[in-house]
Coordinates of C-alpha atoms in Angstrom, one line a residue:
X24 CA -6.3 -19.7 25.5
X25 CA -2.6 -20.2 24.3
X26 CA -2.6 -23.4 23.5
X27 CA -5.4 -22.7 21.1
X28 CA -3.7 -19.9 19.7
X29 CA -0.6 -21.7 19.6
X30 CA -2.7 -24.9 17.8
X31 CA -4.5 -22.3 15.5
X32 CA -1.4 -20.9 14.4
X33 CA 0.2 -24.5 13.8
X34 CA -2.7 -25.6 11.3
X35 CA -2.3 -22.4 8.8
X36 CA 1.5 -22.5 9.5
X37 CA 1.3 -26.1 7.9
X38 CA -0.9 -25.1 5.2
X39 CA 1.2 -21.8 4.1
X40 CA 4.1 -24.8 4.2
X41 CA 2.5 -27.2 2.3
X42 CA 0.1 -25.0 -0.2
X43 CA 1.7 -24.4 -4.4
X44 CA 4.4 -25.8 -6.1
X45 CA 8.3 -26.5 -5.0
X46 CA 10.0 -23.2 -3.9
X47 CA 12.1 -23.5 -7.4
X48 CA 9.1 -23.8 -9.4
X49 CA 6.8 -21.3 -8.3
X50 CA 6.1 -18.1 -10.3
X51 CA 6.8 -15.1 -8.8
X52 CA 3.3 -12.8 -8.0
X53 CA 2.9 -9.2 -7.2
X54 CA -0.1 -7.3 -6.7
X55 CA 0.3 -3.3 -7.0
X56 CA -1.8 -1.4 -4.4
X57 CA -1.9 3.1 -4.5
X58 CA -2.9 4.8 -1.4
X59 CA -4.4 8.0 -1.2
X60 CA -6.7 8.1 -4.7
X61 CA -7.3 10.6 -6.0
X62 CA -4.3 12.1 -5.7
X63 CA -1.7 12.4 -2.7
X64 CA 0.0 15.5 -3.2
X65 CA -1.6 18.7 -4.8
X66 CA -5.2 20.2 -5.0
X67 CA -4.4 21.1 -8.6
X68 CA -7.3 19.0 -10.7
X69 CA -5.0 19.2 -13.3
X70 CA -2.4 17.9 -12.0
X71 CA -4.0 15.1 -10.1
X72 CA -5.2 14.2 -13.6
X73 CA -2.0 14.1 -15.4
X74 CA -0.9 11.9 -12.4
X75 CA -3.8 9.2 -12.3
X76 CA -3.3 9.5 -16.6
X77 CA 0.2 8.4 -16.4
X78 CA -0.3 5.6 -13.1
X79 CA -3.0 4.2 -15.5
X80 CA -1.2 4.2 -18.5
X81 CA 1.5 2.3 -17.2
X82 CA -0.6 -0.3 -15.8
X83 CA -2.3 -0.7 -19.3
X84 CA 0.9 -1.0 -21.0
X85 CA 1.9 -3.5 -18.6
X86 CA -1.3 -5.4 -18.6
X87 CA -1.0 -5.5 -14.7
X88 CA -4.4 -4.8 -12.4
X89 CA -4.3 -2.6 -9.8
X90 CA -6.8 -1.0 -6.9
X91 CA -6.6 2.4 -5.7
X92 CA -7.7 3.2 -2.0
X93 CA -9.3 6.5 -1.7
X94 CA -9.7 9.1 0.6
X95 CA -13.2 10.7 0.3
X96 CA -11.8 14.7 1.6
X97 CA -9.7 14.3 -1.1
X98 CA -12.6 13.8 -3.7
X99 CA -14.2 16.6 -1.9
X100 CA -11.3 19.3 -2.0
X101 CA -9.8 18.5 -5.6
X102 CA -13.6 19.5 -6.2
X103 CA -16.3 17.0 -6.4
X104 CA -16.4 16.5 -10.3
X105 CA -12.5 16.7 -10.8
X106 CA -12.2 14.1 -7.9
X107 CA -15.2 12.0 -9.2
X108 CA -13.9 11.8 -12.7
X109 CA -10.5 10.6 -11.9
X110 CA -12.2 8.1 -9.8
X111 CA -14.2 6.8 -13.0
X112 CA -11.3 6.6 -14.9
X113 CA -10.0 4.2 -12.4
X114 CA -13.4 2.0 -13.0
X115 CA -13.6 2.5 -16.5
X116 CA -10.6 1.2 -17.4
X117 CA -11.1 -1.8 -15.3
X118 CA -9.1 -1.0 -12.0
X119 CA -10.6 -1.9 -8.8
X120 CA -11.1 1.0 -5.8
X121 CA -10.7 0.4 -2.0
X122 CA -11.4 2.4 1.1
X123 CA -8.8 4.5 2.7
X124 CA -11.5 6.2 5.0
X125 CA -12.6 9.5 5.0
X126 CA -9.4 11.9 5.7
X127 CA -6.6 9.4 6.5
X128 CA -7.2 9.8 10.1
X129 CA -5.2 7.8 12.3
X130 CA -6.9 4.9 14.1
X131 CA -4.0 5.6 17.1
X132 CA -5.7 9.3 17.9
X133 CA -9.4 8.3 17.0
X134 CA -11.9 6.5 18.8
X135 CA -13.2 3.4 17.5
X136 CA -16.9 5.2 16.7
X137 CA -14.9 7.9 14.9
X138 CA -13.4 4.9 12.8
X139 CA -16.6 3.9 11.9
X140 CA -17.6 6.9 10.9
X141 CA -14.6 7.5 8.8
X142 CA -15.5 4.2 7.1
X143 CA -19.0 4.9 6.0
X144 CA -18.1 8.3 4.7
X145 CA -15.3 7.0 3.0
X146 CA -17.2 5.3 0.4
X147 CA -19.5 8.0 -1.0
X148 CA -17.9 8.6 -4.0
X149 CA -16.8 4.9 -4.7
X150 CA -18.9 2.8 -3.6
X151 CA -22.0 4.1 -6.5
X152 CA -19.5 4.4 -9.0
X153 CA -18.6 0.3 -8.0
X154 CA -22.1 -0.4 -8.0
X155 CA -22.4 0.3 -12.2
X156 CA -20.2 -2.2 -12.5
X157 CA -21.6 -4.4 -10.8
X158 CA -19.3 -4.6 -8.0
X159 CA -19.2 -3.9 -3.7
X160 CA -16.1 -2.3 -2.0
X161 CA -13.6 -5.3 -0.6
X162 CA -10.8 -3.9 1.0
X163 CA -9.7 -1.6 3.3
X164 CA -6.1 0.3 3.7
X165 CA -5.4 1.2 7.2
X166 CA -3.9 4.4 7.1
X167 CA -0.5 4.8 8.1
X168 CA -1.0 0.8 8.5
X169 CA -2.2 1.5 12.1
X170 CA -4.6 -1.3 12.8
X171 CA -5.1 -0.2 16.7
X172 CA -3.2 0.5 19.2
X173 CA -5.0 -1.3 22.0
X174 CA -6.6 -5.0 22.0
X175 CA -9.7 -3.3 22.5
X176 CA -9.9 -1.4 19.6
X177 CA -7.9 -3.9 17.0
X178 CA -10.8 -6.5 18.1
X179 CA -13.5 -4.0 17.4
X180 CA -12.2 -2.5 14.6
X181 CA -11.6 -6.6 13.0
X182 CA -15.4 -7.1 13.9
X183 CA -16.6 -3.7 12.4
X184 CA -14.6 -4.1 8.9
X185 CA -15.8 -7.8 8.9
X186 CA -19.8 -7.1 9.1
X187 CA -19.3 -4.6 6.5
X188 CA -17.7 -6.8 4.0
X189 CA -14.6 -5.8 4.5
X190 CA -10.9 -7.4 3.8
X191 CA -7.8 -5.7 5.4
X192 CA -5.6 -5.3 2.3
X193 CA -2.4 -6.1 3.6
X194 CA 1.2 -4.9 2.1
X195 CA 4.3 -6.5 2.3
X196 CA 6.5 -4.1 0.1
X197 CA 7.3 -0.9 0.8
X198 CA 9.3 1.8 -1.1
X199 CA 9.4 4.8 1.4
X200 CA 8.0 6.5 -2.2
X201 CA 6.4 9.6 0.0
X202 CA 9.5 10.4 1.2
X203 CA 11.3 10.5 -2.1
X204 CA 8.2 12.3 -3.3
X205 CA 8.7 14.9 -1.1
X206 CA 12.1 16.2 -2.2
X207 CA 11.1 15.3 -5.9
X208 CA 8.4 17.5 -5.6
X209 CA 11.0 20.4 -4.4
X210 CA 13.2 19.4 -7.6
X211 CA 10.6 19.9 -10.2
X212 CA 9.3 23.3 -8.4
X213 CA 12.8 24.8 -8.4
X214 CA 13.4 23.3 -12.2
X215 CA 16.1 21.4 -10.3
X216 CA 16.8 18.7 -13.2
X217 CA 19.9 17.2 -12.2
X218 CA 18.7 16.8 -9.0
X219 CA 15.6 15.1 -10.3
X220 CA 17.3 12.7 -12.4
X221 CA 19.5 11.6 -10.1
X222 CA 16.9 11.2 -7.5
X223 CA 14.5 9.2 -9.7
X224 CA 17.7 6.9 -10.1
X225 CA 17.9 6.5 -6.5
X226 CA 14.4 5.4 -6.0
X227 CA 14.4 3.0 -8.4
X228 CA 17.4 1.6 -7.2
X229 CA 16.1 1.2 -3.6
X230 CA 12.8 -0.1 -4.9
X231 CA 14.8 -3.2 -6.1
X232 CA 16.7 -3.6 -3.1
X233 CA 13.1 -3.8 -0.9
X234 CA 11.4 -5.9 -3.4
X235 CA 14.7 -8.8 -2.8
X236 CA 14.8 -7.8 0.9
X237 CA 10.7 -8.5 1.7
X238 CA 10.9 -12.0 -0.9
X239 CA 13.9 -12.8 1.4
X240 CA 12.4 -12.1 4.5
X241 CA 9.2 -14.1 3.6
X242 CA 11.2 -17.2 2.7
X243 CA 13.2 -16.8 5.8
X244 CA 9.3 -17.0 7.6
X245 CA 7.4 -19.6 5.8
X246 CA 9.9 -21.5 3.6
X247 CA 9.2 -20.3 0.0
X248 CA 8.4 -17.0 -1.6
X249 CA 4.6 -15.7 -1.4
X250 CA 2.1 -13.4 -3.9
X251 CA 3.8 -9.8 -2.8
X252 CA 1.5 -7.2 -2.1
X253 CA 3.5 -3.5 -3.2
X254 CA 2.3 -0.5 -1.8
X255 CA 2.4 2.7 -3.5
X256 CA 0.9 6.3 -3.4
X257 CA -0.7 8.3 -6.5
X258 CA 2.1 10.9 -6.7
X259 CA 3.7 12.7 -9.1
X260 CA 7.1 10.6 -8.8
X261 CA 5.5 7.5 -8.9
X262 CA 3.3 9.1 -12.3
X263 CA 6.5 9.6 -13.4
X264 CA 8.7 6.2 -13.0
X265 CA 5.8 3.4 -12.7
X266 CA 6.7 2.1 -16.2
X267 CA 9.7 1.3 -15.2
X268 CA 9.2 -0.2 -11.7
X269 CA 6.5 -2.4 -13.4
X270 CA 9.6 -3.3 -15.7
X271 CA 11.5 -4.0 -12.7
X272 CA 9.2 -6.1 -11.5
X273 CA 9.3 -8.1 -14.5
X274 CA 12.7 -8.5 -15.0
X275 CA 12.7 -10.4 -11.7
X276 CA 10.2 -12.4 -12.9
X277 CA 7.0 -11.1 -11.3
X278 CA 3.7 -11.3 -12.7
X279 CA 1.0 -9.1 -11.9
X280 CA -1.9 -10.3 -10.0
X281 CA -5.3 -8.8 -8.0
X282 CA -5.3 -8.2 -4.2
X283 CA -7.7 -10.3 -4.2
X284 CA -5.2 -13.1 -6.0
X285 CA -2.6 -12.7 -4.0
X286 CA -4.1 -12.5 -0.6
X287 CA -5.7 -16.3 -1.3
X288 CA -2.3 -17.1 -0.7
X289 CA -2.3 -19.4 2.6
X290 CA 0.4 -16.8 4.2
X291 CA -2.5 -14.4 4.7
X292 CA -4.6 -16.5 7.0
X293 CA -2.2 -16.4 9.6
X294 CA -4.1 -14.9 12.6
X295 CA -4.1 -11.1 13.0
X296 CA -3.6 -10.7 17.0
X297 CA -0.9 -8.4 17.0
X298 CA -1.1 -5.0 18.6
X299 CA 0.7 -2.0 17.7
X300 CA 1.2 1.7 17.7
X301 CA 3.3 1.4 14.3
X302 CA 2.6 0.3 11.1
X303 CA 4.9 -2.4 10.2
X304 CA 4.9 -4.5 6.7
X305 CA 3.1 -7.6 7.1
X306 CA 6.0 -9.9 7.0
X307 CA 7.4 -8.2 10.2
X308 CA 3.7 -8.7 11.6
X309 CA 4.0 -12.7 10.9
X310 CA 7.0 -12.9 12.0
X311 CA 6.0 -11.9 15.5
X312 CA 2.4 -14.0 15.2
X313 CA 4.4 -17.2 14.1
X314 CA 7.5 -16.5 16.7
X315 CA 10.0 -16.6 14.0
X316 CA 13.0 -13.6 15.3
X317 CA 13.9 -11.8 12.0
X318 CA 16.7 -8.8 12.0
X319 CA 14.7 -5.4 10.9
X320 CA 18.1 -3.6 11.0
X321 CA 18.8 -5.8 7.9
X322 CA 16.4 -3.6 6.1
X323 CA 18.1 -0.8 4.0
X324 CA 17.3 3.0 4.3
X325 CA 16.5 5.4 1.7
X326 CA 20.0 7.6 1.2
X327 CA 20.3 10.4 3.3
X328 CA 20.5 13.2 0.8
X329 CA 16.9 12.3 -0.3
X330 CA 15.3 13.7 3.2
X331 CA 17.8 16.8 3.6
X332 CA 16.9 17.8 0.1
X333 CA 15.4 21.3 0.7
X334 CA 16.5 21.3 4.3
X335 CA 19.9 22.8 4.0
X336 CA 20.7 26.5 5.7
X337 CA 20.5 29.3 3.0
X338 CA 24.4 30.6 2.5
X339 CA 24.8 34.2 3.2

């Protein structure tokens, strides 16, 4: 049984090798991902509106396609219609939608026939709304990224998504935006503009350090850069700053592609065996799949002032 896996993993590791163009003249590819649809942080149907508004007129502007993965209780407690009409905006405007089951639950503290459950009831808004279109739900956000915490319930869970139709939408950038959202969403309550200003510097800052750290960290696995996969939440911050991250992006010479795009690439047929409590990027998943040692601690964290925001003792 290892020496087939070992074999198995050989044969895509040569193809991922061998598959595009020389590393120096391949296009850089990016495909943008937002958990949590319709909205991750208020129960205000305006608000969620105003925030879905802005996410999609920054995409537009940028001519960059996008799915959102949606939680159905979120549909459900924005208020059917409100949460229904952001979701055909989405669809409307040509923006594919992807299952992020029915309340986030986390696979770690569920059993797998929960799971399922929260799969199936997890498409009722979306999966009609699809069908005018013409289209099926593809993919599937783990939430939290937790993909099962025992063999058991990773293999079942892999079976289950795969008879539905189901693709695991991988991510292999990540921006720690809900944490900065947090504290941004503190600065804007309390009218705190310098404080918000200075924050929405910070985030954008550390979005281009992870975006070089995860291309870096994929060369250093499989030789050459691969078709990036960024994932971000439908927040208020991110409603606020997407133009310019997608500007970002293209000033380091990304182009925008579909999930569907960039996970063709040959990097994401690399066997999904790996068991785990947490919910690491994908690269960090390869790297364990492939045996290749990379340094996490190499990673940068978000600065510490973002997360103590808010948190300080009152002054008497």
């Amino acid at each position: 049984m290892i020496i087939f896996k070992r074999l198995r993993v050989s044969i895509v590791m040569s193809l991922v090798l061998m598959s595009g163009l020389p590393v120096g003249a391949q296009t850089r590819a990016v495909a943008l991902t937002f958990d949590d649809l319709p909205v991750a942080d208020t129960k205000d149907p305006t608000e969620a509106l105003f925030v879905n508004r802005a996410l999609l007129n920054a995409l537009k502007k940028h001519h960059a396609p996008a799915i959102g993965f949606v939680n159905e209780k979120t549909v459900e407690e924005l208020g059917s219609e409100n949460g229904k009409r952001i979701l055909q905006h989405w669809v409307r405007d040509g923006f594919d939608l992807g299952n992020h089951t029915f309340s986030h639950a986390d696979l770690n503290n569920i059993t797998f026939e929960q799971f399922k459950q929260e799969v199936a009831r997890g498409e009722d808004s979306f999966r009609p709304m699809l069908a005018e279109v013409g289209r099926t739900p593809r993919f599937l956000r783990f939430p939290f990224n937790h993909t099962g915490d025992t063999k058991e319930k990773h293999d079942s869970v892999a079976a289950f998504l795969k008879q539905r139709g189901y693709q695991v939408a991988a991510c292999t950038i990540d921006n720690e935006d809900y944490l900065f959202n947090a504290s941004y969403i503190q600065m804007l309550a309390k009218k705190d503009d310098a404080q918000a200003v200075k924050l929405r510097a910070e985030y954008l800052a550390y979005t281009a350090v992870e975006i070089d750290y995860y291309a870096s960290l994929h060369k250093q696995i499989f030789g050459r850069e691969i078709p990036q996969v960024m994932v971000l939440h439908a927040n208020r911050l991110n409603a606020d700053v997407l133009d310019e991250i997608l500007s970002l992006f293209e000033e380091k010479k990304y182009r925008f592609v579909s999930l569907e795009a960039a996970q063709s690439d040959p990097a994401y047929r690399v066997p999904d065996t790996f068991v785990t409590k947490f919910g690491p990027m994908w690269g960090y998943r390869w790297a364990k799949e492939l045996g290749i040692e990379v340094d996490g601690s190499l990673e940068s964290e978000p600065p510490a002032w973002i997360a103590q925001y808010g948190k300080e003792p009152v002054k008497r």
